Short mmCIF file of C-alpha atoms and ligand atoms in Angstrom, two decimals:
data_model
loop_
_atom_site.label_atom_id
_atom_site.label_comp_id
_atom_site.label_asym_id
_atom_site.label_seq_id
_atom_site.Cartn_x
_atom_site.Cartn_y
_atom_site.Cartn_z
CA MET A 730 0.11 0.29 0.13
CA ARG A 731 1.28 3.31 -1.05
CA LEU A 732 -0.16 6.40 -0.08
CA ILE A 733 0.24 10.02 0.06
CA PHE A 734 -1.75 12.84 2.45
CA LEU A 735 -2.31 15.78 1.56
CA GLY A 736 -3.48 18.98 3.61
CA PRO A 737 -2.29 22.01 5.23
CA PRO A 738 -0.23 21.87 8.50
CA GLY A 739 -2.18 20.58 11.51
CA ALA A 740 -4.86 18.88 9.35
CA GLY A 741 -4.02 15.45 11.23
CA LYS A 742 -2.00 13.87 8.40
CA GLY A 743 0.63 12.62 11.07
CA THR A 744 -2.38 11.51 13.06
CA GLN A 745 -4.00 9.36 10.45
CA ALA A 746 -0.74 8.21 8.87
CA LYS A 747 0.36 6.56 12.42
CA LEU A 748 -2.76 4.71 12.67
CA LEU A 749 -2.59 3.50 9.15
CA THR A 750 1.21 2.21 9.92
CA GLU A 751 0.08 -0.29 12.68
CA ARG A 752 -3.03 -1.22 10.47
CA TYR A 753 -0.79 -2.07 7.11
CA GLY A 754 2.54 -2.81 8.83
CA ILE A 755 4.25 0.15 6.67
CA PRO A 756 6.35 3.15 7.40
CA GLN A 757 4.61 6.79 7.36
CA LEU A 758 7.46 8.72 6.04
CA SER A 759 7.33 12.11 7.17
CA THR A 760 9.61 14.57 5.44
CA GLY A 761 9.36 17.36 8.18
CA ASP A 762 10.28 14.66 10.77
CA MET A 763 13.58 13.66 8.20
CA LEU A 764 14.35 16.82 8.03
CA ARG A 765 14.09 18.10 11.74
CA ALA A 766 16.53 14.92 12.34
CA ALA A 767 18.99 16.09 9.81
CA VAL A 768 18.59 19.22 11.73
CA ALA A 769 19.11 17.69 15.14
CA GLN A 770 22.09 15.99 14.04
CA ALA A 771 23.68 19.05 12.55
CA THR A 772 24.06 17.50 9.26
CA GLU A 773 24.96 19.03 6.14
CA VAL A 774 21.17 18.77 5.15
CA GLY A 775 20.22 19.68 8.49
CA LYS A 776 22.41 22.82 8.14
CA ARG A 777 20.79 23.74 4.58
CA ALA A 778 17.77 23.44 5.93
CA LYS A 779 17.32 24.64 9.61
CA ALA A 780 17.00 28.35 8.93
CA VAL A 781 14.53 27.58 5.93
CA MET A 782 12.24 25.70 8.29
CA ASP A 783 12.03 28.05 11.22
CA ALA A 784 10.92 30.97 8.95
CA GLY A 785 8.03 28.47 7.75
CA GLN A 786 9.34 28.44 4.50
CA LEU A 787 9.91 25.36 2.38
CA VAL A 788 13.12 23.45 1.73
CA SER A 789 14.22 22.87 -1.60
CA ASP A 790 12.54 20.50 -3.87
CA GLU A 791 15.99 19.09 -4.71
CA ILE A 792 17.09 18.02 -1.05
CA VAL A 793 13.52 16.36 -0.32
CA ASN A 794 13.40 14.51 -3.44
CA GLU A 795 16.82 13.18 -2.51
CA ILE A 796 16.00 12.37 0.82
CA VAL A 797 12.12 10.45 -0.34
CA SER A 798 14.31 8.38 -2.39
CA ASP A 799 16.77 7.01 -0.43
CA ARG A 800 14.31 6.34 1.95
CA ILE A 801 11.78 4.03 -0.02
CA ASP A 802 14.67 2.00 -1.00
CA ALA A 803 15.39 1.07 3.06
CA PRO A 804 13.96 -2.41 3.30
CA ASP A 805 10.95 -1.62 5.73
CA CYS A 806 9.02 0.13 2.35
CA ALA A 807 9.25 -2.49 0.65
CA LYS A 808 5.25 -3.52 1.25
CA GLY A 809 4.38 0.07 0.90
CA PHE A 810 4.57 3.34 2.76
CA ILE A 811 2.61 6.40 3.74
CA LEU A 812 3.93 9.75 2.59
CA ASP A 813 3.12 12.62 5.10
CA GLY A 814 4.47 16.13 4.01
CA TYR A 815 5.82 15.23 0.47
CA PRO A 816 4.98 16.14 -1.93
CA ARG A 817 4.87 19.77 -1.03
CA THR A 818 5.14 21.39 -4.42
CA VAL A 819 3.82 20.45 -8.08
CA PRO A 820 7.54 19.92 -9.12
CA GLN A 821 7.87 17.68 -6.24
CA ALA A 822 4.86 15.46 -7.17
CA ILE A 823 6.18 15.23 -10.80
CA ALA A 824 9.54 14.24 -9.42
CA LEU A 825 7.75 11.62 -7.49
CA ASP A 826 5.99 10.40 -10.42
CA ARG A 827 9.12 9.79 -12.12
CA MET A 828 10.81 8.34 -9.04
CA LEU A 829 7.68 5.90 -8.33
CA GLU A 830 8.22 4.82 -12.46
CA SER A 831 11.93 4.27 -12.25
CA LYS A 832 11.73 2.34 -8.91
CA GLY A 833 8.74 0.00 -10.76
CA LEU A 834 6.30 1.39 -8.17
CA LYS A 835 2.86 2.76 -8.04
CA LEU A 836 0.97 4.69 -5.93
CA ASP A 837 -2.89 3.32 -4.36
CA ALA A 838 -4.31 6.65 -3.17
CA VAL A 839 -3.82 10.04 -2.34
CA ILE A 840 -6.07 11.36 0.45
CA GLU A 841 -6.37 14.84 1.12
CA LEU A 842 -7.98 16.18 4.18
CA LYS A 843 -10.00 18.95 3.81
CA VAL A 844 -9.77 21.34 6.78
CA ASP A 845 -10.96 25.29 7.79
CA GLU A 846 -7.89 27.56 8.22
CA ALA A 847 -8.92 29.32 11.41
CA ALA A 848 -9.67 25.99 12.98
CA LEU A 849 -6.07 24.94 12.51
CA VAL A 850 -4.64 28.00 14.03
CA ARG A 851 -6.53 27.27 17.12
CA ARG A 852 -5.64 23.44 16.64
CA MET A 853 -1.76 24.61 16.56
CA GLU A 854 -2.62 26.53 19.19
CA ASN A 855 -3.65 24.12 21.29
CA ARG A 856 -1.03 21.86 20.60
CA VAL A 857 1.44 23.69 21.68
CA ALA A 858 -0.26 24.41 24.81
CA GLU A 859 -0.53 20.57 25.38
CA THR A 860 2.62 20.00 24.86
CA ILE A 861 3.98 22.33 27.32
CA ALA A 862 1.39 21.17 29.90
CA THR A 863 2.88 17.71 29.34
CA GLY A 864 6.58 18.99 29.83
CA GLY A 865 7.22 18.55 25.51
CA THR A 866 9.63 20.37 23.41
CA VAL A 867 7.21 22.66 21.25
CA ARG A 868 8.79 22.74 17.82
CA SER A 869 10.63 25.60 16.79
CA ASP A 870 8.30 26.88 13.48
CA ASP A 871 5.17 26.06 15.82
CA ASN A 872 4.44 30.12 17.01
CA PRO A 873 1.64 31.85 15.27
CA GLU A 874 3.77 33.66 12.76
CA ALA A 875 5.88 30.85 11.32
CA PHE A 876 2.25 28.96 11.56
CA LYS A 877 0.96 31.33 9.39
CA ARG A 878 3.54 31.47 6.58
CA ARG A 879 2.88 27.42 6.70
CA LEU A 880 -0.24 27.98 5.76
CA THR A 881 0.33 30.53 3.10
CA GLU A 882 3.10 28.47 1.53
CA TYR A 883 0.25 25.63 1.54
CA ARG A 884 -2.05 27.32 -0.18
CA GLU A 885 0.32 29.06 -2.65
CA LYS A 886 2.70 26.01 -3.54
CA THR A 887 0.78 22.85 -2.02
CA ALA A 888 -2.75 23.15 -2.59
CA PRO A 889 -2.45 23.10 -6.65
CA LEU A 890 -1.39 19.32 -5.95
CA SER A 891 -5.10 18.65 -5.79
CA GLU A 892 -5.12 19.45 -9.32
CA HIS A 893 -2.76 17.35 -10.39
CA TYR A 894 -3.94 14.25 -8.21
CA ALA A 895 -7.63 14.93 -9.62
CA GLU A 896 -6.38 14.82 -13.33
CA THR A 897 -4.46 11.40 -12.38
CA GLY A 898 -7.23 9.80 -11.09
CA GLN A 899 -5.79 9.08 -7.98
CA LEU A 900 -7.26 11.95 -5.18
CA LYS A 901 -9.69 10.84 -2.49
CA THR A 902 -10.95 13.90 -0.32
CA VAL A 903 -11.88 13.10 3.12
CA ASP A 904 -13.38 16.05 5.73
CA GLY A 905 -10.66 16.54 8.09
CA MET A 906 -12.98 18.63 10.57
CA ALA A 907 -14.43 15.49 11.93
CA ASP A 908 -13.26 13.98 14.89
CA VAL A 909 -10.03 11.47 14.69
CA GLU A 910 -12.39 8.16 14.42
CA ALA A 911 -14.66 9.74 11.91
CA VAL A 912 -11.66 10.70 9.75
CA THR A 913 -10.05 7.18 9.48
CA ALA A 914 -13.44 5.28 8.98
CA GLU A 915 -13.79 7.40 6.13
CA ILE A 916 -10.11 6.71 5.20
CA ASP A 917 -11.05 2.85 5.66
CA LYS A 918 -13.85 2.98 3.59
CA ILE A 919 -11.92 4.45 0.68
CA LEU A 920 -8.74 2.16 1.04
CA ALA A 921 -11.25 -0.83 1.30
P1 AMP B 1422 6.17 19.27 8.74
O1 AMP B 1422 6.24 18.70 9.84
O2 AMP B 1422 5.50 18.47 7.37
O3 AMP B 1422 4.80 20.52 9.05
O4 AMP B 1422 7.41 19.88 8.02
C1 AMP B 1422 8.03 20.74 8.69
C2 AMP B 1422 8.87 21.76 7.86
O5 AMP B 1422 9.74 20.98 6.82
C3 AMP B 1422 8.01 22.74 6.73
O6 AMP B 1422 7.70 23.97 7.41
C4 AMP B 1422 9.12 22.72 5.44
O7 AMP B 1422 10.16 23.99 6.08
C5 AMP B 1422 9.89 21.22 5.59
N1 AMP B 1422 9.39 20.16 4.86
C6 AMP B 1422 8.84 19.15 4.85
N2 AMP B 1422 8.30 18.35 3.86
C7 AMP B 1422 8.96 19.40 3.25
C8 AMP B 1422 8.90 19.49 1.54
N3 AMP B 1422 8.33 18.19 1.33
N4 AMP B 1422 8.86 20.24 0.79
C9 AMP B 1422 9.72 21.46 1.53
N5 AMP B 1422 9.90 21.70 2.72
C10 AMP B 1422 9.38 20.73 3.36
#
């Protein structure tokens, strides 16, 4: 099973992807997590990506295409994977199409979580408050300004992907404002 989750930051892509990893025994590949790990380890990629990420802007297509291509060659991706946060631009989607073709692989579905932006800002504030209350570390891009910047980046660069995948006939849209269980049930129906 090879899936892509589309949706703005805070839409619940990560939450849904995690649930599916257990059900299908396939990994969730979050480019955001991979980049944050690279920043934490101060690798070459991490050093190049940090300032861009902190500003809520997108890291270059070249960097993310390469990390995804390497990652899907790993043995744990043999049965499939869930892409969360990638592709994020039309050129990334085109690069992914080519990458999968060259590896002899096909996508099963692209699931878009539709959400209301004002509600997303409230969700982000709650997530920060909960993280602080439980003694966790708040992401350096989880502040209202960077978050709004990420939403703008989404609208301008990622939203056009819906059209790309609608044209290929792979796009499935789910109401991301419903509660977690209801969203999961909708996704299950699509994948059944
Ligand atoms: P996320 O955890 O998916 O919200 O990603 C956090 C940050 O990582 C984003 O704001 C971007 O700076 C960067 N990032 C993650 N995935 C991508 C991608 N596919 N293309 C470009 N930048 C990305």
